[in-house]
Amino acid sequence: MQQPTLVLDFIFFLLAAIVGGFLAHRLRQPPLLGYLITGIIFGPSALALVHRSELIQVLAEVGIALLMFTIGVHLSIRSILEIRGVALIGGAIQILLSVALGYGLGQVFGLDVVTSIFLGAVIALSSTTVVLKVLSDRAQLDTIHGRILTGILIVQDLAVVPMMVILPALGRAGGDLFGELAISTIKAAVLLGLALVLGQRVIPWALERIAATHSQELFVLSVVSMCLGTAFGAALLDLPLEIGAFIAGLVVSESEYSHEILGRIQPLRDVFAAIFFVSIGALFDVSFLVSHWQLSLALVLVILIGKFLISVAIVRGFGYSGRIAIYVGLGLAQVGEFSFVLAKTGAERNVVSEFFPAMTVAGALLTMILTPAAIQAGPAIYAVLARLPIVGRLLREPTGQPAGDQSAPASGHVIICGCDEIGQMLASILESRNFHWVGVDYNPSLVRQLQRAGKPVVYGDSSNQQILKTLGVERARLLAVTVPDPFAAELTVRIARRLNPRLDIVVRAATPESAMTLQKLGASEAVDPKLEAGLEMIRHALHRFGVSSTEAGYILSRLRQRRGETS
């Protein structure tokens, strides 16, 4: 009767994942939250429909191994080396301060030293899945705060690897802490060295021949075997199997087959990872929340407030505007999927007590649920904080004069808000025609680079009224708003139209809905990049079939008009 019971457990776990994923989708939440919540509901502390049987434990381990493998493939070594500034240094500082914050909380509630350090590590990690999903849905991945968040999240994901080497060693070190850490580090280095040798010599050769068979089944089987084989090698060295899977992914990240590997392995990863997160939810004990409500509440407050303040201070310290710092702080004020991995590893190795995973789930659920709403409310939260006496001074946007002439032209010039690739292209064309322009951007490193090149650029936020006045918006002929942040674009248009009712304003829109909003606020023209890309492809296709430029232009004009009428 044992086998039917295991199959039934597996079916209930899949059912819980389907129900949770569907509900999360309907509520516009990441599937991860649905998996955790249905795991709690279906778990032993509620309906008792799912249990962490031996089969489910194995499947959950496969899921987290595949998750770590795909993270490794996605984080190419080249992209890691390109991380600089606030992402690399700021991300490391954020992790260390968050660990210290969690350690202090653990000591206040009487936890032992190792458990307190584990608690700090759990708090330090934010959810890459949740944050990137929200930024993508809101078309904010290309904004300054979107790039900073992505960079810090990458650093946090990478930090999981040394954490999973060091933290378990703390619990079993006894009196020889440095000896245990040294042994664990040597083992990880040996595993990485072997993986790199195989990755450079054997794996590309094998993948090339397997790909030549044009058999999708063989390719998927080979990739899964490589992932789980390296994970098993890590287990033989008494390292967490997730470390081996991550190293395997990192090794093949520079392979020409990396995109194919991601495409083929992702469906499998999603299935098994869903089982993992449902199983984590099943660990949650409602009675723990009742009996330890003070610790749970303090944990949630530390994550929401403590991580927010730490992140804001770091981003502000790197010279970014107060608004960007607030947005980044709100995005990082939660714990993520790898926090569950750390909690699970610590409990399985008897480094922390059995209630630790339940405590992690208790602190994670509310903070992860609040993240989408917090990011959406970012502009309103910033507006409130900026009006407070002391906080407002700390968040106040800097003002300055452009480089070069040290002043805006007398009149008839162009103001470029956002000096990224699009803004620089526009500036280059204006210069070639001897038209005067000034620019503003809130990326300090980019501004310094352009100022060194003698470009008339000022650092600041274009939605700041004083900066627009400094740039001569009341005397300008054209305002070009290229910033990818929808809220900043809308605020810039509103202020500029109020200061100069006759100003010609062209603005970049994130979505068709945003384009309509910008036009209502006073933009002369709102450009939807996705729409223009589609129209350019239509124009090319029409010309290919002999349609004249005049006729093609008329057709595209009609399409733009229809799109505006239906939006």
Short mmCIF file of N, CA and C in Angstrom, two decimals, residues 37-150:
data_model
loop_
_atom_site.label_atom_id
_atom_site.label_comp_id
_atom_site.label_asym_id
_atom_site.label_seq_id
_atom_site.Cartn_x
_atom_site.Cartn_y
_atom_site.Cartn_z
N ILE A 37 1.14 29.49 -0.19
CA ILE A 37 -0.12 29.58 0.54
C ILE A 37 -0.92 28.28 0.44
N THR A 38 -0.99 27.69 -0.78
CA THR A 38 -1.71 26.42 -0.89
C THR A 38 -0.96 25.30 -0.18
N GLY A 39 0.37 25.41 -0.10
CA GLY A 39 1.13 24.44 0.69
C GLY A 39 0.72 24.49 2.15
N ILE A 40 0.51 25.71 2.66
CA ILE A 40 0.05 25.86 4.04
C ILE A 40 -1.36 25.28 4.21
N ILE A 41 -2.26 25.62 3.26
CA ILE A 41 -3.65 25.17 3.36
C ILE A 41 -3.76 23.66 3.23
N PHE A 42 -3.02 23.07 2.29
CA PHE A 42 -3.08 21.64 2.06
C PHE A 42 -2.21 20.86 3.04
N GLY A 43 -1.38 21.57 3.81
CA GLY A 43 -0.40 20.91 4.66
C GLY A 43 -0.96 20.39 5.96
N PRO A 44 -0.07 19.80 6.79
CA PRO A 44 -0.50 19.16 8.04
C PRO A 44 -1.18 20.10 9.02
N SER A 45 -0.85 21.40 8.99
CA SER A 45 -1.43 22.30 9.97
C SER A 45 -2.84 22.77 9.61
N ALA A 46 -3.34 22.38 8.40
CA ALA A 46 -4.68 22.80 7.99
C ALA A 46 -5.46 21.58 7.50
N LEU A 47 -5.58 21.37 6.18
CA LEU A 47 -6.38 20.27 5.64
C LEU A 47 -5.68 18.92 5.70
N ALA A 48 -4.37 18.93 5.87
CA ALA A 48 -3.58 17.69 5.96
C ALA A 48 -3.74 16.80 4.72
N LEU A 49 -3.78 17.42 3.55
CA LEU A 49 -3.88 16.66 2.30
C LEU A 49 -2.51 16.31 1.74
N VAL A 50 -1.48 17.08 2.10
CA VAL A 50 -0.14 16.79 1.62
C VAL A 50 0.79 16.58 2.79
N HIS A 51 1.75 15.70 2.60
CA HIS A 51 2.75 15.39 3.62
C HIS A 51 4.11 15.31 2.95
N ARG A 52 5.14 15.67 3.69
CA ARG A 52 6.49 15.63 3.13
C ARG A 52 7.02 14.19 3.21
N SER A 53 6.54 13.35 2.31
CA SER A 53 6.99 11.97 2.26
C SER A 53 8.38 11.90 1.62
N GLU A 54 8.94 10.71 1.60
CA GLU A 54 10.27 10.54 1.03
C GLU A 54 10.30 10.91 -0.45
N LEU A 55 9.25 10.52 -1.19
CA LEU A 55 9.18 10.85 -2.60
C LEU A 55 9.13 12.36 -2.81
N ILE A 56 8.29 13.03 -2.05
CA ILE A 56 8.15 14.48 -2.19
C ILE A 56 9.45 15.17 -1.84
N GLN A 57 10.16 14.65 -0.84
CA GLN A 57 11.45 15.23 -0.46
C GLN A 57 12.43 15.15 -1.61
N VAL A 58 12.47 14.02 -2.29
CA VAL A 58 13.37 13.85 -3.44
C VAL A 58 12.98 14.79 -4.57
N LEU A 59 11.69 14.88 -4.88
CA LEU A 59 11.24 15.74 -5.95
C LEU A 59 11.52 17.21 -5.63
N ALA A 60 11.35 17.59 -4.38
CA ALA A 60 11.64 18.97 -3.97
C ALA A 60 13.12 19.28 -4.14
N GLU A 61 13.99 18.32 -3.82
CA GLU A 61 15.43 18.52 -4.00
C GLU A 61 15.78 18.64 -5.47
N VAL A 62 15.13 17.87 -6.33
CA VAL A 62 15.35 18.00 -7.77
C VAL A 62 14.92 19.39 -8.23
N GLY A 63 13.79 19.86 -7.71
CA GLY A 63 13.29 21.18 -8.10
C GLY A 63 14.25 22.29 -7.73
N ILE A 64 14.78 22.28 -6.51
CA ILE A 64 15.66 23.37 -6.11
C ILE A 64 17.01 23.25 -6.82
N ALA A 65 17.43 22.02 -7.15
CA ALA A 65 18.67 21.84 -7.93
C ALA A 65 18.50 22.44 -9.32
N LEU A 66 17.38 22.18 -9.97
CA LEU A 66 17.12 22.74 -11.30
C LEU A 66 17.00 24.26 -11.23
N LEU A 67 16.40 24.77 -10.14
CA LEU A 67 16.28 26.22 -9.98
C LEU A 67 17.66 26.85 -9.87
N MET A 68 18.53 26.29 -9.05
CA MET A 68 19.89 26.82 -8.91
C MET A 68 20.67 26.67 -10.21
N PHE A 69 20.43 25.59 -10.94
CA PHE A 69 21.12 25.37 -12.21
C PHE A 69 20.75 26.47 -13.21
N THR A 70 19.46 26.77 -13.35
CA THR A 70 19.04 27.79 -14.30
C THR A 70 19.51 29.18 -13.89
N ILE A 71 19.58 29.43 -12.58
CA ILE A 71 20.14 30.71 -12.12
C ILE A 71 21.60 30.80 -12.55
N GLY A 72 22.34 29.72 -12.42
CA GLY A 72 23.74 29.71 -12.84
C GLY A 72 23.90 29.93 -14.33
N VAL A 73 23.01 29.30 -15.14
CA VAL A 73 23.08 29.48 -16.59
C VAL A 73 22.76 30.93 -16.96
N HIS A 74 21.78 31.49 -16.29
CA HIS A 74 21.36 32.86 -16.60
C HIS A 74 22.42 33.88 -16.22
N LEU A 75 23.14 33.64 -15.11
CA LEU A 75 24.16 34.58 -14.65
C LEU A 75 25.49 34.22 -15.29
N SER A 76 25.70 34.68 -16.50
CA SER A 76 26.95 34.38 -17.20
C SER A 76 28.12 35.04 -16.47
N ILE A 77 29.29 34.41 -16.57
CA ILE A 77 30.48 34.94 -15.92
C ILE A 77 30.79 36.33 -16.44
N ARG A 78 30.58 36.55 -17.74
CA ARG A 78 30.85 37.85 -18.33
C ARG A 78 29.96 38.93 -17.73
N SER A 79 28.67 38.60 -17.54
CA SER A 79 27.76 39.60 -16.98
C SER A 79 28.07 39.88 -15.52
N ILE A 80 28.58 38.86 -14.80
CA ILE A 80 28.96 39.07 -13.40
C ILE A 80 30.12 40.04 -13.30
N LEU A 81 31.10 39.90 -14.21
CA LEU A 81 32.26 40.78 -14.18
C LEU A 81 31.90 42.21 -14.55
N GLU A 82 30.77 42.41 -15.22
CA GLU A 82 30.36 43.75 -15.63
C GLU A 82 29.63 44.52 -14.53
N ILE A 83 29.29 43.83 -13.44
CA ILE A 83 28.57 44.51 -12.34
C ILE A 83 29.54 45.43 -11.61
N ARG A 84 29.14 46.67 -11.43
CA ARG A 84 30.01 47.65 -10.81
C ARG A 84 29.20 48.51 -9.83
N GLY A 85 29.93 49.34 -9.11
CA GLY A 85 29.33 50.41 -8.33
C GLY A 85 28.29 49.97 -7.33
N VAL A 86 27.12 50.62 -7.43
CA VAL A 86 26.08 50.42 -6.44
C VAL A 86 25.61 48.96 -6.40
N ALA A 87 25.62 48.27 -7.53
CA ALA A 87 25.16 46.89 -7.54
C ALA A 87 26.13 45.98 -6.79
N LEU A 88 27.41 46.06 -7.12
CA LEU A 88 28.40 45.16 -6.53
C LEU A 88 28.74 45.56 -5.10
N ILE A 89 29.22 46.80 -4.93
CA ILE A 89 29.63 47.23 -3.59
C ILE A 89 28.41 47.48 -2.71
N GLY A 90 27.43 48.18 -3.26
CA GLY A 90 26.23 48.46 -2.48
C GLY A 90 25.48 47.19 -2.12
N GLY A 91 25.40 46.24 -3.05
CA GLY A 91 24.74 44.97 -2.76
C GLY A 91 25.44 44.22 -1.64
N ALA A 92 26.78 44.21 -1.66
CA ALA A 92 27.54 43.52 -0.60
C ALA A 92 27.31 44.19 0.76
N ILE A 93 27.31 45.53 0.76
CA ILE A 93 27.07 46.25 2.02
C ILE A 93 25.66 45.96 2.54
N GLN A 94 24.69 45.95 1.63
CA GLN A 94 23.31 45.67 2.03
C GLN A 94 23.19 44.29 2.67
N ILE A 95 23.88 43.31 2.10
CA ILE A 95 23.83 41.95 2.65
C ILE A 95 24.44 41.92 4.05
N LEU A 96 25.60 42.53 4.22
CA LEU A 96 26.28 42.51 5.53
C LEU A 96 25.45 43.22 6.60
N LEU A 97 24.90 44.39 6.25
CA LEU A 97 24.09 45.12 7.23
C LEU A 97 22.80 44.37 7.57
N SER A 98 22.21 43.71 6.59
CA SER A 98 20.99 42.95 6.84
C SER A 98 21.28 41.73 7.72
N VAL A 99 22.41 41.08 7.50
CA VAL A 99 22.81 39.96 8.36
C VAL A 99 22.99 40.45 9.80
N ALA A 100 23.63 41.61 9.95
CA ALA A 100 23.81 42.18 11.29
C ALA A 100 22.46 42.52 11.93
N LEU A 101 21.54 43.03 11.13
CA LEU A 101 20.21 43.36 11.64
C LEU A 101 19.48 42.10 12.11
N GLY A 102 19.52 41.04 11.31
CA GLY A 102 18.89 39.79 11.71
C GLY A 102 19.55 39.16 12.91
N TYR A 103 20.87 39.27 12.99
CA TYR A 103 21.58 38.74 14.16
C TYR A 103 21.13 39.47 15.42
N GLY A 104 21.01 40.79 15.33
CA GLY A 104 20.55 41.56 16.50
C GLY A 104 19.15 41.17 16.91
N LEU A 105 18.27 40.94 15.94
CA LEU A 105 16.90 40.52 16.26
C LEU A 105 16.91 39.16 16.95
N GLY A 106 17.72 38.24 16.45
CA GLY A 106 17.79 36.92 17.07
C GLY A 106 18.29 36.98 18.49
N GLN A 107 19.27 37.84 18.75
CA GLN A 107 19.81 37.97 20.10
C GLN A 107 18.78 38.58 21.06
N VAL A 108 17.99 39.52 20.55
CA VAL A 108 16.94 40.13 21.38
C VAL A 108 15.94 39.08 21.83
N PHE A 109 15.62 38.13 20.95
CA PHE A 109 14.63 37.10 21.28
C PHE A 109 15.27 35.83 21.83
N GLY A 110 16.53 35.90 22.21
CA GLY A 110 17.17 34.79 22.91
C GLY A 110 17.58 33.62 22.04
N LEU A 111 17.72 33.81 20.74
CA LEU A 111 18.18 32.73 19.87
C LEU A 111 19.69 32.57 20.03
N ASP A 112 20.20 31.37 19.75
CA ASP A 112 21.64 31.16 19.85
C ASP A 112 22.35 31.88 18.72
N VAL A 113 23.67 31.93 18.82
CA VAL A 113 24.47 32.72 17.88
C VAL A 113 24.31 32.24 16.45
N VAL A 114 24.41 30.91 16.24
CA VAL A 114 24.34 30.36 14.88
C VAL A 114 22.97 30.62 14.26
N THR A 115 21.90 30.39 15.04
CA THR A 115 20.55 30.63 14.53
C THR A 115 20.35 32.10 14.22
N SER A 116 20.91 32.99 15.03
CA SER A 116 20.79 34.42 14.77
C SER A 116 21.49 34.81 13.48
N ILE A 117 22.66 34.21 13.23
CA ILE A 117 23.37 34.50 11.98
C ILE A 117 22.58 33.97 10.79
N PHE A 118 22.03 32.77 10.92
CA PHE A 118 21.17 32.21 9.87
C PHE A 118 19.98 33.13 9.61
N LEU A 119 19.39 33.67 10.69
CA LEU A 119 18.25 34.57 10.53
C LEU A 119 18.66 35.81 9.75
N GLY A 120 19.85 36.33 10.03
CA GLY A 120 20.34 37.48 9.29
C GLY A 120 20.54 37.18 7.82
N ALA A 121 21.07 36.00 7.51
CA ALA A 121 21.27 35.61 6.12
C ALA A 121 19.94 35.46 5.39
N VAL A 122 18.94 34.91 6.08
CA VAL A 122 17.61 34.76 5.48
C VAL A 122 17.01 36.13 5.17
N ILE A 123 17.16 37.08 6.09
CA ILE A 123 16.63 38.43 5.90
C ILE A 123 17.34 39.14 4.76
N ALA A 124 18.63 38.88 4.59
CA ALA A 124 19.43 39.63 3.62
C ALA A 124 19.01 39.39 2.18
N LEU A 125 18.41 38.23 1.89
CA LEU A 125 18.09 37.86 0.51
C LEU A 125 16.69 38.32 0.15
N SER A 126 16.55 38.94 -1.02
CA SER A 126 15.25 39.37 -1.53
C SER A 126 14.83 38.47 -2.68
N SER A 127 13.58 38.59 -3.08
CA SER A 127 13.01 37.69 -4.09
C SER A 127 13.25 38.23 -5.50
N THR A 128 14.17 37.61 -6.21
CA THR A 128 14.40 37.96 -7.62
C THR A 128 13.15 37.72 -8.45
N THR A 129 12.47 36.61 -8.19
CA THR A 129 11.27 36.25 -8.96
C THR A 129 10.19 37.31 -8.82
N VAL A 130 9.88 37.69 -7.59
CA VAL A 130 8.80 38.63 -7.34
C VAL A 130 9.13 40.02 -7.88
N VAL A 131 10.33 40.52 -7.58
CA VAL A 131 10.69 41.88 -7.95
C VAL A 131 10.76 42.05 -9.47
N LEU A 132 11.44 41.11 -10.15
CA LEU A 132 11.57 41.24 -11.60
C LEU A 132 10.23 41.08 -12.29
N LYS A 133 9.35 40.24 -11.73
CA LYS A 133 8.00 40.10 -12.31
C LYS A 133 7.24 41.43 -12.20
N VAL A 134 7.30 42.07 -11.05
CA VAL A 134 6.57 43.34 -10.87
C VAL A 134 7.16 44.42 -11.77
N LEU A 135 8.49 44.50 -11.83
CA LEU A 135 9.14 45.52 -12.68
C LEU A 135 8.79 45.29 -14.15
N SER A 136 8.77 44.03 -14.56
CA SER A 136 8.44 43.72 -15.95
C SER A 136 7.00 44.10 -16.26
N ASP A 137 6.07 43.76 -15.37
CA ASP A 137 4.67 44.09 -15.59
C ASP A 137 4.45 45.60 -15.67
N ARG A 138 5.25 46.37 -14.95
CA ARG A 138 5.09 47.82 -14.93
C ARG A 138 6.05 48.53 -15.89
N ALA A 139 6.71 47.76 -16.76
CA ALA A 139 7.63 48.32 -17.76
C ALA A 139 8.71 49.19 -17.11
N GLN A 140 9.30 48.70 -16.00
CA GLN A 140 10.30 49.47 -15.27
C GLN A 140 11.66 48.79 -15.21
N LEU A 141 11.86 47.73 -15.99
CA LEU A 141 13.14 47.04 -15.95
C LEU A 141 14.28 47.92 -16.46
N ASP A 142 13.99 48.81 -17.42
CA ASP A 142 15.03 49.65 -18.01
C ASP A 142 15.21 50.98 -17.29
N THR A 143 14.45 51.22 -16.22
CA THR A 143 14.63 52.45 -15.46
C THR A 143 15.89 52.35 -14.60
N ILE A 144 16.32 53.50 -14.07
CA ILE A 144 17.51 53.49 -13.22
C ILE A 144 17.29 52.59 -12.01
N HIS A 145 16.14 52.75 -11.34
CA HIS A 145 15.91 51.91 -10.15
C HIS A 145 15.73 50.45 -10.54
N GLY A 146 15.19 50.19 -11.74
CA GLY A 146 15.07 48.81 -12.21
C GLY A 146 16.43 48.16 -12.42
N ARG A 147 17.37 48.91 -12.99
CA ARG A 147 18.71 48.38 -13.20
C ARG A 147 19.44 48.16 -11.89
N ILE A 148 19.28 49.11 -10.95
CA ILE A 148 19.93 48.95 -9.65
C ILE A 148 19.37 47.73 -8.92
N LEU A 149 18.04 47.60 -8.92
CA LEU A 149 17.42 46.45 -8.27
C LEU A 149 17.90 45.15 -8.89
N THR A 150 17.95 45.08 -10.21
CA THR A 150 18.40 43.87 -10.88
C THR A 150 19.83 43.54 -10.50
#
